[in-house]
C-alpha positions as a printed NumPy array, in Angstrom:
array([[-28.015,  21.518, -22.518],
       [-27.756,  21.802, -18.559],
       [-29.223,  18.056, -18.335],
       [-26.171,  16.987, -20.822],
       [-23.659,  18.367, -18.607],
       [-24.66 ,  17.307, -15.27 ],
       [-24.995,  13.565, -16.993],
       [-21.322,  13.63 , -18.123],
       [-20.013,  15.281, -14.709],
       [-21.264,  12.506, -12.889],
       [-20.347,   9.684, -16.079],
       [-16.294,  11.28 , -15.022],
       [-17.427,  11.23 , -11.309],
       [-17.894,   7.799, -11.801],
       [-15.41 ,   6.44 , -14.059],
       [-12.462,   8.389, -11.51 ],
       [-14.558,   6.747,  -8.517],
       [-13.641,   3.611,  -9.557],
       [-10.449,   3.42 , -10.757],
       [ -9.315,   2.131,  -8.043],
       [-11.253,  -1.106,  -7.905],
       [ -9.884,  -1.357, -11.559],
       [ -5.702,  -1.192, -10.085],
       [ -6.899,  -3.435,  -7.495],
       [ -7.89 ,  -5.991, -10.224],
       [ -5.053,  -5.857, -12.402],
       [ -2.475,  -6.347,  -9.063],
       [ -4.268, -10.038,  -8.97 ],
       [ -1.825, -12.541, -10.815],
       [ -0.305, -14.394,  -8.532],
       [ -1.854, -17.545,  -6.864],
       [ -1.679, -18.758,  -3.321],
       [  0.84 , -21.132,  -3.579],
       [  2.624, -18.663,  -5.373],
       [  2.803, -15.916,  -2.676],
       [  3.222, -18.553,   0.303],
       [  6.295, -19.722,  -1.507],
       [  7.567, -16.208,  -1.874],
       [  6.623, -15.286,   1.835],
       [  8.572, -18.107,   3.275],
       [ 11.684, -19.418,   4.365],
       [ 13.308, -21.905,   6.095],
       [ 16.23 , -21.452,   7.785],
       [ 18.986, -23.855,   8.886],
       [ 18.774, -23.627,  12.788],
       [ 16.131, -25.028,  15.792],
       [ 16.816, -21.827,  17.715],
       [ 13.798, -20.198,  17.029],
       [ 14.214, -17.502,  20.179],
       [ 17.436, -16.666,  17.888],
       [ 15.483, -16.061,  14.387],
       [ 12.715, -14.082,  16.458],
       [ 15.658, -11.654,  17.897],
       [ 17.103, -11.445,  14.284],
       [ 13.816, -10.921,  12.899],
       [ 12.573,  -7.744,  14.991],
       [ 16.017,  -6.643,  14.067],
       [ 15.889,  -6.852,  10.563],
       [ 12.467,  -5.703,  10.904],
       [ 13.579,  -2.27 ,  12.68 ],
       [ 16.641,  -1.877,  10.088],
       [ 14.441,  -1.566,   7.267],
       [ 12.186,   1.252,   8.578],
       [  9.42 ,  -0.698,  10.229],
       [  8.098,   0.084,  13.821],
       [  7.597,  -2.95 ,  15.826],
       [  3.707,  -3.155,  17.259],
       [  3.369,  -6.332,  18.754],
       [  5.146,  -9.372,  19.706],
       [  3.523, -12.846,  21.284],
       [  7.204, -14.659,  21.262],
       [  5.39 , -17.937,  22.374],
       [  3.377, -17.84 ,  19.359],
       [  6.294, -16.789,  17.152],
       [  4.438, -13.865,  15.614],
       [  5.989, -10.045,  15.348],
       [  3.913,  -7.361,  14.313],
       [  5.156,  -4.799,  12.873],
       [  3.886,  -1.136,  10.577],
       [  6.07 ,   1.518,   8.57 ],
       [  4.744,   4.56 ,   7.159],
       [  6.54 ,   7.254,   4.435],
       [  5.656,   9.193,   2.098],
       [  5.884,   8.584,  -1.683],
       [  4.852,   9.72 ,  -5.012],
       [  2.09 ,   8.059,  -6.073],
       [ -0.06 ,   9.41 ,  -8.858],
       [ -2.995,   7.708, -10.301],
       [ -3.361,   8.814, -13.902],
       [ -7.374,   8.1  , -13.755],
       [ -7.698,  10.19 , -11.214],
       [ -6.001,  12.802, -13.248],
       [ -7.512,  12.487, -16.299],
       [-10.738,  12.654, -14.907],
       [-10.087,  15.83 , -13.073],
       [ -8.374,  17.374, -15.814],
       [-11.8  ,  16.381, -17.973],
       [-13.72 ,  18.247, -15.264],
       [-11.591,  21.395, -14.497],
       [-12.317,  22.058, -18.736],
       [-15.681,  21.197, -18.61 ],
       [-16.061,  23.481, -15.486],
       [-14.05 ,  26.046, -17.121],
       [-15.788,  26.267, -19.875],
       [-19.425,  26.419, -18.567],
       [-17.999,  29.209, -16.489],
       [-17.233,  30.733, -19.607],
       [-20.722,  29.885, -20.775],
       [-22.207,  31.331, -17.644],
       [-20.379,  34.49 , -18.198],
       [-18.402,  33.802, -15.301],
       [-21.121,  33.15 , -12.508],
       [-20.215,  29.631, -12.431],
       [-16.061,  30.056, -11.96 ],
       [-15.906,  28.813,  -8.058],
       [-17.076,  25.23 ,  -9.316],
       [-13.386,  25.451, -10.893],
       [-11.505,  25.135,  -7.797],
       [-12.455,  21.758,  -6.83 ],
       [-10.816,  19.957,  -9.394],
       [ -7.817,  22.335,  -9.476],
       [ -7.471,  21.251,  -5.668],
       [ -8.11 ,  17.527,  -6.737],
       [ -5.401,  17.623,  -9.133],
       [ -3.075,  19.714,  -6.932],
       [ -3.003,  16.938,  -4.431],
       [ -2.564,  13.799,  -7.057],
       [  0.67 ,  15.467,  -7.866],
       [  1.988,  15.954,  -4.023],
       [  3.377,  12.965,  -1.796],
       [  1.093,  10.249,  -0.35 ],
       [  1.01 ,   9.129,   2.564],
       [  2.127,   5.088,   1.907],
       [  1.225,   2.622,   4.94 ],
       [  3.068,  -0.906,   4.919],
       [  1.46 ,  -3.509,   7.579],
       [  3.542,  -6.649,   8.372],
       [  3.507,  -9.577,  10.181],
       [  5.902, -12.856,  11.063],
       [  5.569, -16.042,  12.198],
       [  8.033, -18.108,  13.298],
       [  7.528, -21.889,  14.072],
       [ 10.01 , -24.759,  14.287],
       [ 10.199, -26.974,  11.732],
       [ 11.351, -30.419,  11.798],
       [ 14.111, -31.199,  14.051],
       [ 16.654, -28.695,  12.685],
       [ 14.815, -26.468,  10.826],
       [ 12.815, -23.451,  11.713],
       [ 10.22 , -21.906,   9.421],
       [  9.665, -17.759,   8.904],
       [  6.822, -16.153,   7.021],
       [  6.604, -12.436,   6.322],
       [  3.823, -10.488,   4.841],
       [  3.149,  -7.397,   3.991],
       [  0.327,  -5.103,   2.977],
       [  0.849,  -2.01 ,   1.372],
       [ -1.913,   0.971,   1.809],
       [ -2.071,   4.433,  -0.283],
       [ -3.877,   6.73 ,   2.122],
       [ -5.982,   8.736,   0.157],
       [ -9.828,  10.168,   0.513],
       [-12.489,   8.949,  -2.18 ],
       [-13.109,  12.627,  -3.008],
       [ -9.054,  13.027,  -3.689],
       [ -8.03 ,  14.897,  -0.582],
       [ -5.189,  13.242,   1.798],
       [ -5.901,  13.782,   5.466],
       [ -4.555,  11.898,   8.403],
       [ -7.805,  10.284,   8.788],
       [ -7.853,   9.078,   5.222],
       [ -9.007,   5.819,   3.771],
       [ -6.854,   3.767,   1.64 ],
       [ -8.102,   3.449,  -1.899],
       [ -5.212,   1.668,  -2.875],
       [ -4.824,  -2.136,  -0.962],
       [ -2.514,  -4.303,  -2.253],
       [ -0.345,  -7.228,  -0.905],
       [  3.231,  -7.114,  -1.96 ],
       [  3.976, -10.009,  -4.505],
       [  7.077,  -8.898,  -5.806],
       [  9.626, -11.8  ,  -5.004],
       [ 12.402,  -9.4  ,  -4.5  ],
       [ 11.098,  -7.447,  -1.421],
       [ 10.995, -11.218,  -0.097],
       [ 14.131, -12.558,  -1.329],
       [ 15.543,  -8.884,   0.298],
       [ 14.151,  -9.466,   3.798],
       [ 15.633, -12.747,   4.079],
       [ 18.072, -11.992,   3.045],
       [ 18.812,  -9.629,   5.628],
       [ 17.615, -12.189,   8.014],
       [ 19.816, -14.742,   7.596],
       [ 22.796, -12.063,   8.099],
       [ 21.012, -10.742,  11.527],
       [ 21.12 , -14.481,  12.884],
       [ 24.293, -15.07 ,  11.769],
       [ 25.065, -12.274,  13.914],
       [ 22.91 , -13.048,  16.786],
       [ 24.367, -16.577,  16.82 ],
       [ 27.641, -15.138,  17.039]])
């Protein structure tokens, strides 16, 4: 009976664990071509000093702190961090599986057994509360042609979360992804051509 439960503890253990490799498949669809035609633009002017100026602008209007600029490279780093609702139904389900199966050995154990309860309670506690969401960026800016210059933005997007479900500063993401959405693209430029029509002005 005891050898029973400790095999399907760790079978939930398990399955919860890696969940997350499981998201990170499914995100997969797009190819590279695909996401280097979302990620760049070209833009209608040679004055790349301009689009580099409008860039870290548009950059800082939408939330993100700059890190690092080399502007004879044409490359802006740049990071923005907030917190978001983000909950991984796995995750909960496989807590929620424990905290009964817990539960109800304490019951079995006439109650000697009841702290093992809190640990999932806690695990579930913080899937419902607000993650901590990193987004890492970077441009690069290069003339193109001879009136023409080129911009590519990416961005990563990290869910900062501990394997074992707790959220600390010095979490680990378990959730990676690269954002492939066209319209977060199609946004940014969008915003950047208006910031070098302004900085042209």
């Amino acid at each position: 009976m005891m050898k029973n439960f400790v095999i399907l503890i760790l079978a939930i253990i398990f399955l919860t664990g890696t969940n997350c490799s499981v998201l990170a498949k499914r995100v997969k669809g797009a190819s590279a071509l695909e996401r280097r035609s979302y990620e760049t633009h070209f833009f209608d002017t040679s004055d790349t000093e301009t689009v580099m100026k409008a860039a870290i602008n548009t950059l800082q209007d939408s939330g993100f702190i700059i890190q690092e600029i080399e502007p004879d490279l044409g490359y802006i780093r740049a990071r923005k961090i907030y917190k978001k609702r983000f909950i991984n139904k796995g995750r909960v389900v496989g807590n929620s599986l424990m905290l009964g199966l817990t539960a109800a050995y304490a019951v079995f154990t006439y109650g000697s057994t009841a702290y093992y309860v809190s640990d999932p309670t806690r695990r579930i506690s913080n899937e419902l509360h607000e993650k901590t969401i990193v987004v890492d960026s970077n441009v690069n800016i290069e003339k193109f042609g001879k009136n023409k210059t080129k911009v590519r933005f990416v961005a990563v997007q990290k869910v900062l979360q501990n394997a074992d479900g707790y959220s600390f500063v010095k979490s680990a993401p378990t959730r990676v992804l690269r954002v492939y959405e066209p319209k977060v693209y199609q946004e940014f430029f969008a915003q950047l051509d208006k910031s070098i029509f302004y900085e042209g002005i």
